[in-house]
PDB file of C-alpha atoms in Angstrom:
ATOM      1  CA  MET A   1     -52.572 -14.307 -20.264  1.00  0.00           C
ATOM      2  CA  GLU A   2     -56.307 -14.852 -19.859  1.00  0.00           C
ATOM      3  CA  VAL A   3     -57.394 -18.448 -19.173  1.00  0.00           C
ATOM      4  CA  PRO A   4     -60.974 -19.773 -19.389  1.00  0.00           C
ATOM      5  CA  GLU A   5     -60.430 -22.296 -16.571  1.00  0.00           C
ATOM      6  CA  PRO A   6     -57.955 -22.496 -13.665  1.00  0.00           C
ATOM      7  CA  ARG A   7     -54.558 -23.747 -14.810  1.00  0.00           C
ATOM      8  CA  ALA A   8     -51.343 -24.475 -12.948  1.00  0.00           C
ATOM      9  CA  ASP A   9     -47.839 -23.863 -14.300  1.00  0.00           C
ATOM     10  CA  CYS A  10     -45.316 -26.210 -12.658  1.00  0.00           C
ATOM     11  CA  THR A  11     -41.627 -25.515 -12.032  1.00  0.00           C
ATOM     12  CA  ALA A  12     -39.301 -28.182 -10.634  1.00  0.00           C
ATOM     13  CA  ASP A  13     -36.074 -27.623  -8.726  1.00  0.00           C
ATOM     14  CA  ARG A  14     -33.038 -29.911  -8.659  1.00  0.00           C
ATOM     15  CA  ALA A  15     -33.797 -31.091  -5.137  1.00  0.00           C
ATOM     16  CA  GLY A  16     -37.145 -32.508  -6.276  1.00  0.00           C
ATOM     17  CA  GLY A  17     -39.472 -29.740  -5.101  1.00  0.00           C
ATOM     18  CA  LEU A  18     -42.311 -28.315  -7.193  1.00  0.00           C
ATOM     19  CA  THR A  19     -43.803 -24.831  -7.408  1.00  0.00           C
ATOM     20  CA  PHE A  20     -47.348 -24.371  -8.738  1.00  0.00           C
ATOM     21  CA  ASP A  21     -48.441 -21.023 -10.185  1.00  0.00           C
ATOM     22  CA  VAL A  22     -52.224 -21.135 -10.528  1.00  0.00           C
ATOM     23  CA  ARG A  23     -53.812 -18.778 -13.051  1.00  0.00           C
ATOM     24  CA  LEU A  24     -57.497 -17.946 -12.608  1.00  0.00           C
ATOM     25  CA  PRO A  25     -60.012 -16.485 -15.077  1.00  0.00           C
ATOM     26  CA  THR A  26     -60.442 -12.747 -14.540  1.00  0.00           C
ATOM     27  CA  TRP A  27     -64.039 -13.101 -13.399  1.00  0.00           C
ATOM     28  CA  ARG A  28     -62.967 -15.454 -10.592  1.00  0.00           C
ATOM     29  CA  GLN A  29     -60.196 -13.289  -9.195  1.00  0.00           C
ATOM     30  CA  SER A  30     -60.862 -11.681  -5.803  1.00  0.00           C
ATOM     31  CA  PRO A  31     -58.845 -10.704  -2.718  1.00  0.00           C
ATOM     32  CA  LEU A  32     -57.920 -13.739  -0.632  1.00  0.00           C
ATOM     33  CA  GLY A  33     -56.686 -14.148   2.909  1.00  0.00           C
ATOM     34  CA  PRO A  34     -53.497 -16.110   3.625  1.00  0.00           C
ATOM     35  CA  TRP A  35     -55.396 -19.391   4.238  1.00  0.00           C
ATOM     36  CA  ASP A  36     -58.424 -18.902   1.991  1.00  0.00           C
ATOM     37  CA  ALA A  37     -57.186 -20.785  -1.087  1.00  0.00           C
ATOM     38  CA  ALA A  38     -55.311 -24.042  -1.418  1.00  0.00           C
ATOM     39  CA  LEU A  39     -54.017 -26.536  -3.908  1.00  0.00           C
ATOM     40  CA  LEU A  40     -55.057 -30.045  -2.904  1.00  0.00           C
ATOM     41  CA  LEU A  41     -53.170 -33.210  -3.810  1.00  0.00           C
ATOM     42  CA  CYS A  42     -55.267 -36.379  -3.541  1.00  0.00           C
ATOM     43  CA  ARG A  43     -53.682 -39.781  -4.071  1.00  0.00           C
ATOM     44  CA  ARG A  44     -55.656 -41.924  -6.476  1.00  0.00           C
ATOM     45  CA  GLY A  45     -57.271 -44.798  -4.601  1.00  0.00           C
ATOM     46  CA  GLY A  46     -56.154 -43.431  -1.238  1.00  0.00           C
ATOM     47  CA  THR A  47     -58.432 -43.540   1.803  1.00  0.00           C
ATOM     48  CA  ASP A  48     -56.148 -42.406   4.638  1.00  0.00           C
ATOM     49  CA  PRO A  49     -55.895 -38.776   5.834  1.00  0.00           C
ATOM     50  CA  ALA A  50     -52.272 -38.751   4.614  1.00  0.00           C
ATOM     51  CA  ASP A  51     -53.559 -39.344   1.071  1.00  0.00           C
ATOM     52  CA  THR A  52     -54.711 -35.709   0.905  1.00  0.00           C
ATOM     53  CA  VAL A  53     -52.108 -32.943   1.078  1.00  0.00           C
ATOM     54  CA  ARG A  54     -53.128 -29.280   1.383  1.00  0.00           C
ATOM     55  CA  LEU A  55     -50.738 -26.656  -0.005  1.00  0.00           C
ATOM     56  CA  PRO A  56     -51.667 -23.019   0.799  1.00  0.00           C
ATOM     57  CA  LEU A  57     -51.990 -20.714  -2.209  1.00  0.00           C
ATOM     58  CA  THR A  58     -50.668 -17.178  -1.758  1.00  0.00           C
ATOM     59  CA  SER A  59     -50.529 -14.135  -3.996  1.00  0.00           C
ATOM     60  CA  THR A  60     -47.384 -13.601  -6.058  1.00  0.00           C
ATOM     61  CA  GLY A  61     -47.891  -9.864  -6.470  1.00  0.00           C
ATOM     62  CA  ALA A  62     -50.626  -7.573  -7.705  1.00  0.00           C
ATOM     63  CA  PRO A  63     -54.282  -8.581  -8.051  1.00  0.00           C
ATOM     64  CA  GLY A  64     -54.672 -10.769 -11.103  1.00  0.00           C
ATOM     65  CA  ASP A  65     -51.231 -12.333 -10.774  1.00  0.00           C
ATOM     66  CA  PRO A  66     -51.021 -16.112 -10.284  1.00  0.00           C
ATOM     67  CA  LEU A  67     -51.481 -17.742  -6.904  1.00  0.00           C
ATOM     68  CA  ARG A  68     -48.500 -19.812  -5.795  1.00  0.00           C
ATOM     69  CA  ALA A  69     -48.182 -23.061  -3.843  1.00  0.00           C
ATOM     70  CA  ALA A  70     -45.012 -24.981  -3.038  1.00  0.00           C
ATOM     71  CA  LEU A  71     -44.371 -28.683  -2.533  1.00  0.00           C
ATOM     72  CA  PRO A  72     -40.882 -28.739  -0.960  1.00  0.00           C
ATOM     73  CA  SER A  73     -38.528 -31.625  -1.597  1.00  0.00           C
ATOM     74  CA  THR A  74     -38.438 -32.180   2.175  1.00  0.00           C
ATOM     75  CA  VAL A  75     -42.136 -33.164   2.269  1.00  0.00           C
ATOM     76  CA  PRO A  76     -42.608 -36.908   1.591  1.00  0.00           C
ATOM     77  CA  LEU A  77     -45.310 -37.813  -0.916  1.00  0.00           C
ATOM     78  CA  ALA A  78     -46.372 -41.458  -1.016  1.00  0.00           C
ATOM     79  CA  GLU A  79     -45.682 -43.363  -4.211  1.00  0.00           C
ATOM     80  CA  GLY A  80     -48.542 -43.270  -6.691  1.00  0.00           C
ATOM     81  CA  ARG A  81     -50.586 -40.886  -8.819  1.00  0.00           C
ATOM     82  CA  TRP A  82     -51.943 -37.708  -7.272  1.00  0.00           C
ATOM     83  CA  LYS A  83     -54.817 -35.633  -8.627  1.00  0.00           C
ATOM     84  CA  THR A  84     -54.578 -31.851  -8.226  1.00  0.00           C
ATOM     85  CA  TYR A  85     -57.512 -29.686  -7.144  1.00  0.00           C
ATOM     86  CA  LEU A  86     -58.115 -25.979  -6.609  1.00  0.00           C
ATOM     87  CA  ALA A  87     -59.973 -25.147  -3.395  1.00  0.00           C
ATOM     88  CA  LEU A  88     -61.421 -21.617  -3.172  1.00  0.00           C
ATOM     89  CA  PRO A  89     -63.652 -20.141  -0.434  1.00  0.00           C
ATOM     90  CA  GLY A  90     -67.326 -21.009  -0.771  1.00  0.00           C
ATOM     91  CA  GLY A  91     -66.896 -23.690  -3.412  1.00  0.00           C
ATOM     92  CA  GLU A  92     -66.122 -27.350  -3.891  1.00  0.00           C
ATOM     93  CA  PRO A  93     -62.598 -28.388  -4.910  1.00  0.00           C
ATOM     94  CA  GLU A  94     -62.243 -28.579  -8.696  1.00  0.00           C
ATOM     95  CA  ARG A  95     -59.699 -30.283 -10.895  1.00  0.00           C
ATOM     96  CA  LEU A  96     -56.852 -28.138 -12.181  1.00  0.00           C
ATOM     97  CA  LEU A  97     -55.824 -28.073 -15.817  1.00  0.00           C
ATOM     98  CA  PRO A  98     -52.133 -28.249 -16.792  1.00  0.00           C
ATOM     99  CA  GLY A  99     -50.344 -25.073 -17.791  1.00  0.00           C
ATOM    100  CA  VAL A 100     -46.707 -24.600 -18.793  1.00  0.00           C
ATOM    101  CA  ASN A 101     -44.181 -26.922 -17.167  1.00  0.00           C
ATOM    102  CA  ASP A 102     -40.497 -26.158 -16.608  1.00  0.00           C
ATOM    103  CA  LEU A 103     -38.982 -29.513 -15.686  1.00  0.00           C
ATOM    104  CA  ARG A 104     -35.459 -28.975 -17.014  1.00  0.00           C
ATOM    105  CA  SER A 105     -33.916 -29.426 -13.579  1.00  0.00           C
ATOM    106  CA  LEU A 106     -35.280 -32.990 -13.387  1.00  0.00           C
ATOM    107  CA  VAL A 107     -33.211 -34.179 -16.356  1.00  0.00           C
ATOM    108  CA  ASP A 108     -30.192 -36.207 -15.184  1.00  0.00           C
ATOM    109  CA  ARG A 109     -30.974 -35.332 -11.592  1.00  0.00           C
ATOM    110  CA  THR A 110     -28.428 -36.552  -9.031  1.00  0.00           C
ATOM    111  CA  PRO A 111     -29.846 -37.215  -5.544  1.00  0.00           C
ATOM    112  CA  ARG A 112     -27.812 -36.050  -2.568  1.00  0.00           C
ATOM    113  CA  GLU A 113     -26.167 -38.887  -0.684  1.00  0.00           C
ATOM    114  CA  ASN A 114     -27.035 -37.463   2.742  1.00  0.00           C
ATOM    115  CA  ARG A 115     -30.747 -38.121   2.245  1.00  0.00           C
ATOM    116  CA  THR A 116     -32.672 -40.857   4.021  1.00  0.00           C
ATOM    117  CA  TRP A 117     -35.286 -41.132   1.257  1.00  0.00           C
ATOM    118  CA  LEU A 118     -35.674 -40.160  -2.397  1.00  0.00           C
ATOM    119  CA  GLY A 119     -38.789 -38.351  -3.571  1.00  0.00           C
ATOM    120  CA  VAL A 120     -39.520 -37.908  -7.276  1.00  0.00           C
ATOM    121  CA  ARG A 121     -42.571 -35.943  -8.489  1.00  0.00           C
ATOM    122  CA  ILE A 122     -43.363 -35.409 -12.169  1.00  0.00           C
ATOM    123  CA  PRO A 123     -46.447 -33.415 -13.259  1.00  0.00           C
ATOM    124  CA  TYR A 124     -48.335 -34.641 -16.312  1.00  0.00           C
ATOM    125  CA  ALA A 125     -51.623 -34.256 -18.170  1.00  0.00           C
ATOM    126  CA  THR A 126     -54.084 -37.131 -17.777  1.00  0.00           C
ATOM    127  CA  ALA A 127     -56.044 -38.668 -20.648  1.00  0.00           C
ATOM    128  CA  ARG A 128     -58.934 -36.374 -19.671  1.00  0.00           C
ATOM    129  CA  GLY A 129     -56.716 -33.300 -19.786  1.00  0.00           C
ATOM    130  CA  ASN A 130     -56.366 -32.713 -16.046  1.00  0.00           C
ATOM    131  CA  LEU A 131     -53.188 -32.059 -14.064  1.00  0.00           C
ATOM    132  CA  SER A 132     -51.818 -34.917 -11.972  1.00  0.00           C
ATOM    133  CA  LEU A 133     -48.500 -35.851 -10.358  1.00  0.00           C
ATOM    134  CA  ARG A 134     -46.612 -39.121 -10.588  1.00  0.00           C
ATOM    135  CA  SER A 135     -44.726 -39.679  -7.355  1.00  0.00           C
ATOM    136  CA  TRP A 136     -42.038 -42.151  -6.296  1.00  0.00           C
ATOM    137  CA  LEU A 137     -40.715 -42.605  -2.767  1.00  0.00           C
ATOM    138  CA  ARG A 138     -37.675 -44.894  -2.622  1.00  0.00           C
ATOM    139  CA  TRP A 139     -34.405 -45.466  -0.805  1.00  0.00           C
ATOM    140  CA  PRO A 140     -32.144 -47.094  -1.722  1.00  0.00           C
ATOM    141  CA  HIS A 141     -32.712 -46.520  -5.433  1.00  0.00           C
ATOM    142  CA  ALA A 142     -31.016 -48.130  -8.463  1.00  0.00           C
ATOM    143  CA  GLU A 143     -31.217 -45.893 -11.563  1.00  0.00           C
ATOM    144  CA  VAL A 144     -30.573 -47.655 -14.876  1.00  0.00           C
ATOM    145  CA  GLY A 145     -29.421 -46.391 -18.253  1.00  0.00           C
ATOM    146  CA  ASP A 146     -30.474 -47.585 -21.698  1.00  0.00           C
ATOM    147  CA  PRO A 147     -29.811 -51.299 -22.239  1.00  0.00           C
ATOM    148  CA  ARG A 148     -27.660 -52.372 -25.200  1.00  0.00           C
ATOM    149  CA  LEU A 149     -29.056 -55.461 -26.899  1.00  0.00           C
ATOM    150  CA  ALA A 150     -26.627 -57.780 -28.709  1.00  0.00           C
ATOM    151  CA  GLU A 151     -25.527 -61.408 -28.857  1.00  0.00           C
ATOM    152  CA  PHE A 152     -28.707 -62.802 -27.295  1.00  0.00           C
ATOM    153  CA  GLY A 153     -28.662 -60.631 -24.206  1.00  0.00           C
ATOM    154  CA  MET A 154     -28.563 -57.089 -22.915  1.00  0.00           C
ATOM    155  CA  THR A 155     -25.895 -55.080 -21.154  1.00  0.00           C
ATOM    156  CA  PHE A 156     -26.724 -52.011 -19.110  1.00  0.00           C
ATOM    157  CA  GLY A 157     -25.228 -49.774 -16.491  1.00  0.00           C
ATOM    158  CA  GLY A 158     -26.604 -47.787 -13.640  1.00  0.00           C
ATOM    159  CA  ARG A 159     -25.977 -46.169 -10.301  1.00  0.00           C
ATOM    160  CA  LEU A 160     -27.038 -47.114  -6.807  1.00  0.00           C
ATOM    161  CA  TYR A 161     -28.116 -44.374  -4.382  1.00  0.00           C
ATOM    162  CA  GLY A 162     -28.482 -44.863  -0.649  1.00  0.00           C
ATOM    163  CA  ALA A 163     -26.326 -47.988  -0.367  1.00  0.00           C
ATOM    164  CA  ARG A 164     -22.958 -49.378  -1.450  1.00  0.00           C
ATOM    165  CA  LEU A 165     -22.167 -52.255  -3.774  1.00  0.00           C
ATOM    166  CA  THR A 166     -20.132 -55.123  -2.365  1.00  0.00           C
ATOM    167  CA  PRO A 167     -18.100 -57.799  -4.204  1.00  0.00           C
ATOM    168  CA  ALA A 168     -21.158 -60.046  -3.774  1.00  0.00           C
ATOM    169  CA  ALA A 169     -23.456 -57.672  -5.704  1.00  0.00           C
ATOM    170  CA  GLU A 170     -25.557 -59.303  -8.422  1.00  0.00           C
ATOM    171  CA  LEU A 171     -28.400 -58.778 -10.852  1.00  0.00           C
ATOM    172  CA  VAL A 172     -31.495 -60.779  -9.947  1.00  0.00           C
ATOM    173  CA  ALA A 173     -34.237 -61.523 -12.494  1.00  0.00           C
ATOM    174  CA  GLU A 174     -37.402 -62.906 -10.911  1.00  0.00           C
ATOM    175  CA  PRO A 175     -40.254 -64.521 -12.884  1.00  0.00           C
ATOM    176  CA  ARG A 176     -43.329 -62.424 -12.218  1.00  0.00           C
ATOM    177  CA  ASP A 177     -45.556 -65.489 -12.085  1.00  0.00           C
ATOM    178  CA  GLY A 178     -43.492 -66.842  -9.191  1.00  0.00           C
ATOM    179  CA  GLY A 179     -43.269 -70.199 -10.889  1.00  0.00           C
ATOM    180  CA  GLY A 180     -39.541 -70.703 -10.814  1.00  0.00           C
ATOM    181  CA  PRO A 181     -36.226 -69.739  -9.254  1.00  0.00           C
ATOM    182  CA  PRO A 182     -34.618 -66.360  -9.940  1.00  0.00           C
ATOM    183  CA  VAL A 183     -31.840 -65.909 -12.480  1.00  0.00           C
ATOM    184  CA  ARG A 184     -28.671 -64.349 -11.098  1.00  0.00           C
ATOM    185  CA  GLU A 185     -25.935 -62.565 -13.048  1.00  0.00           C
ATOM    186  CA  PRO A 186     -22.720 -60.886 -11.844  1.00  0.00           C
ATOM    187  CA  VAL A 187     -22.377 -57.126 -11.471  1.00  0.00           C
ATOM    188  CA  TRP A 188     -19.187 -55.222 -12.295  1.00  0.00           C
ATOM    189  CA  THR A 189     -18.256 -51.984 -10.608  1.00  0.00           C
ATOM    190  CA  ASP A 190     -16.277 -49.174 -12.205  1.00  0.00           C
ATOM    191  CA  PRO A 191     -13.789 -47.424  -9.876  1.00  0.00           C
ATOM    192  CA  ALA A 192     -13.464 -44.542 -12.339  1.00  0.00           C
ATOM    193  CA  GLU A 193     -17.204 -43.860 -12.098  1.00  0.00           C
ATOM    194  CA  GLY A 194     -17.583 -44.491  -8.386  1.00  0.00           C
ATOM    195  CA  GLY A 195     -16.740 -48.089  -7.661  1.00  0.00           C
ATOM    196  CA  GLU A 196     -19.208 -48.600  -4.820  1.00  0.00           C
ATOM    197  CA  THR A 197     -22.194 -47.076  -6.623  1.00  0.00           C
ATOM    198  CA  ALA A 198     -21.728 -47.292 -10.420  1.00  0.00           C
ATOM    199  CA  PHE A 199     -22.309 -50.718 -11.948  1.00  0.00           C
ATOM    200  CA  THR A 200     -22.565 -52.653 -15.210  1.00  0.00           C
ATOM    201  CA  THR A 201     -24.222 -56.017 -15.741  1.00  0.00           C
ATOM    202  CA  ARG A 202     -25.276 -58.363 -18.528  1.00  0.00           C
ATOM    203  CA  LEU A 203     -28.395 -60.523 -18.674  1.00  0.00           C
ATOM    204  CA  ARG A 204     -28.255 -63.582 -20.936  1.00  0.00           C
ATOM    205  CA  PHE A 205     -31.702 -64.027 -22.439  1.00  0.00           C
ATOM    206  CA  ALA A 206     -31.380 -67.798 -22.906  1.00  0.00           C
ATOM    207  CA  ARG A 207     -31.734 -68.094 -19.137  1.00  0.00           C
ATOM    208  CA  LEU A 208     -35.204 -66.511 -19.252  1.00  0.00           C
ATOM    209  CA  ALA A 209     -36.909 -69.277 -21.244  1.00  0.00           C
ATOM    210  CA  GLY A 210     -40.034 -70.696 -19.653  1.00  0.00           C
ATOM    211  CA  HIS A 211     -41.583 -67.572 -18.118  1.00  0.00           C
ATOM    212  CA  PRO A 212     -43.309 -64.666 -19.912  1.00  0.00           C
ATOM    213  CA  VAL A 213     -42.260 -61.703 -17.732  1.00  0.00           C
ATOM    214  CA  TRP A 214     -39.221 -61.087 -15.546  1.00  0.00           C
ATOM    215  CA  ASP A 215     -38.739 -58.261 -13.023  1.00  0.00           C
ATOM    216  CA  LEU A 216     -35.179 -57.031 -12.506  1.00  0.00           C
ATOM    217  CA  TRP A 217     -33.512 -56.244  -9.178  1.00  0.00           C
ATOM    218  CA  LEU A 218     -30.072 -55.216  -7.988  1.00  0.00           C
ATOM    219  CA  ARG A 219     -28.860 -57.047  -4.890  1.00  0.00           C
ATOM    220  CA  PRO A 220     -26.053 -54.924  -3.411  1.00  0.00           C
ATOM    221  CA  GLY A 221     -24.965 -57.540  -0.861  1.00  0.00           C
ATOM    222  CA  GLY A 222     -23.801 -56.803   2.647  1.00  0.00           C
ATOM    223  CA  GLY A 223     -27.228 -57.465   4.110  1.00  0.00           C
ATOM    224  CA  VAL A 224     -28.993 -54.797   1.990  1.00  0.00           C
ATOM    225  CA  ASP A 225     -32.342 -55.915   0.571  1.00  0.00           C
ATOM    226  CA  PRO A 226     -32.665 -56.186  -3.239  1.00  0.00           C
ATOM    227  CA  VAL A 227     -33.423 -52.852  -4.934  1.00  0.00           C
ATOM    228  CA  ARG A 228     -35.813 -52.591  -7.885  1.00  0.00           C
ATOM    229  CA  LEU A 229     -34.087 -51.407 -11.057  1.00  0.00           C
ATOM    230  CA  ALA A 230     -35.923 -48.372 -12.400  1.00  0.00           C
ATOM    231  CA  ARG A 231     -35.580 -45.152 -14.376  1.00  0.00           C
ATOM    232  CA  ILE A 232     -37.205 -42.231 -12.597  1.00  0.00           C
ATOM    233  CA  LEU A 233     -34.576 -39.457 -12.446  1.00  0.00           C
ATOM    234  CA  ASP A 234     -35.826 -37.420 -15.406  1.00  0.00           C
ATOM    235  CA  ASP A 235     -38.975 -35.665 -16.620  1.00  0.00           C
ATOM    236  CA  VAL A 236     -40.809 -38.602 -18.270  1.00  0.00           C
ATOM    237  CA  PRO A 237     -43.606 -39.918 -16.014  1.00  0.00           C
ATOM    238  CA  ASP A 238     -44.638 -42.920 -18.134  1.00  0.00           C
ATOM    239  CA  LYS A 239     -41.674 -44.518 -19.895  1.00  0.00           C
ATOM    240  CA  GLN A 240     -43.703 -47.371 -21.371  1.00  0.00           C
ATOM    241  CA  LEU A 241     -45.604 -44.899 -23.556  1.00  0.00           C
ATOM    242  CA  VAL A 242     -42.525 -43.370 -25.182  1.00  0.00           C
ATOM    243  CA  VAL A 243     -39.537 -45.704 -24.720  1.00  0.00           C
ATOM    244  CA  ARG A 244     -39.355 -48.794 -26.918  1.00  0.00           C
ATOM    245  CA  TYR A 245     -36.560 -51.356 -27.173  1.00  0.00           C
ATOM    246  CA  PRO A 246     -36.127 -53.963 -29.916  1.00  0.00           C
ATOM    247  CA  ALA A 247     -36.624 -57.681 -29.401  1.00  0.00           C
ATOM    248  CA  GLU A 248     -33.612 -59.983 -29.281  1.00  0.00           C
ATOM    249  CA  PRO A 249     -33.717 -63.766 -29.862  1.00  0.00           C
ATOM    250  CA  LEU A 250     -32.866 -65.974 -26.924  1.00  0.00           C
ATOM    251  CA  ALA A 251     -30.390 -67.889 -29.087  1.00  0.00           C
ATOM    252  CA  ALA A 252     -29.351 -68.236 -32.721  1.00  0.00           C
ATOM    253  CA  GLY A 253     -32.342 -69.362 -34.775  1.00  0.00           C
ATOM    254  CA  SER A 254     -34.696 -69.294 -31.777  1.00  0.00           C
ATOM    255  CA  PRO A 255     -38.317 -68.236 -32.426  1.00  0.00           C
ATOM    256  CA  THR A 256     -38.473 -66.934 -28.853  1.00  0.00           C
ATOM    257  CA  THR A 257     -37.474 -63.322 -28.214  1.00  0.00           C
ATOM    258  CA  ALA A 258     -36.865 -61.151 -25.172  1.00  0.00           C
ATOM    259  CA  THR A 259     -37.807 -57.466 -25.054  1.00  0.00           C
ATOM    260  CA  PRO A 260     -36.850 -55.100 -22.219  1.00  0.00           C
ATOM    261  CA  TYR A 261     -39.519 -52.590 -21.266  1.00  0.00           C
ATOM    262  CA  TYR A 262     -40.584 -50.240 -18.487  1.00  0.00           C
ATOM    263  CA  THR A 263     -43.592 -51.040 -16.322  1.00  0.00           C
ATOM    264  CA  ARG A 264     -46.287 -48.564 -15.307  1.00  0.00           C
ATOM    265  CA  ASP A 265     -44.018 -47.684 -12.381  1.00  0.00           C
ATOM    266  CA  ASN A 266     -40.982 -47.114 -14.669  1.00  0.00           C
ATOM    267  CA  ASP A 267     -39.340 -50.275 -13.323  1.00  0.00           C
ATOM    268  CA  LEU A 268     -37.225 -52.282 -15.771  1.00  0.00           C
ATOM    269  CA  ALA A 269     -38.585 -55.680 -16.823  1.00  0.00           C
ATOM    270  CA  VAL A 270     -38.196 -58.178 -19.675  1.00  0.00           C
ATOM    271  CA  ARG A 271     -41.008 -59.762 -21.700  1.00  0.00           C
ATOM    272  CA  VAL A 272     -40.369 -63.155 -23.329  1.00  0.00           C
ATOM    273  CA  THR A 273     -42.425 -64.021 -26.431  1.00  0.00           C
ATOM    274  CA  ASP A 274     -42.608 -67.133 -28.593  1.00  0.00           C
ATOM    275  CA  THR A 275     -42.974 -65.507 -32.011  1.00  0.00           C
ATOM    276  CA  ALA A 276     -44.001 -68.817 -33.574  1.00  0.00           C
ATOM    277  CA  SER A 277     -47.087 -69.083 -31.365  1.00  0.00           C
ATOM    278  CA  GLY A 278     -47.486 -65.409 -30.452  1.00  0.00           C
ATOM    279  CA  ILE A 279     -47.297 -66.223 -26.738  1.00  0.00           C
TER     280      ILE A 279
END
């Protein structure tokens, strides 16, 4: 299919790797050596040499076929947003446009337990129509499911990767403004689902009064540092744009409500609002 500008089709594998097939306009196609062309990944706001990654582009067949670059799951990519560029001989790098994405393997992805880090990369189109990647680099990682709001609180489950839950495990809600102590709630494990990794917890919203935003963490216990609760093991790069949860009052008749939401990093948080004052 003819394209007016360079575009990259992205295919994800279950391990977290990405393959880029770059399609060029006919008038820009020419024979290339094995190191002549590259796909560049540049981390937004980055200034270190490691914030630019060069992926060689090679031919996938006959002249006119796409050029292919691979980002293996074994290559760490720092957390953040990465711009994609096409670098051809004799020219300046230029932004790539998004093509067709096949991200089915990212849905309900299950990381392997023998890893020492978890890399998640999701391609997306920017507001200006360019191709970028959203990358996460975490370990341990606590993946959450949809919260269920009822009776002035929320209940949700999840799974911990890269660590084990102990009997001392707990949910920790920290006020983002740092103006008060954290709220702690118990965590229940489910032996049928993997007792040392699968968990359920409930956060009582009445305990969140007094602070506008709370960040949620899972503390596994056993000397393991708290792990940010997040939802990144799928194909949605910006949850806050597409996932909405209803507000729930802090108590019966209360004008103050709590609303769970995802941050720009797809971390789970809770916003507390006084509906009477709008604050």
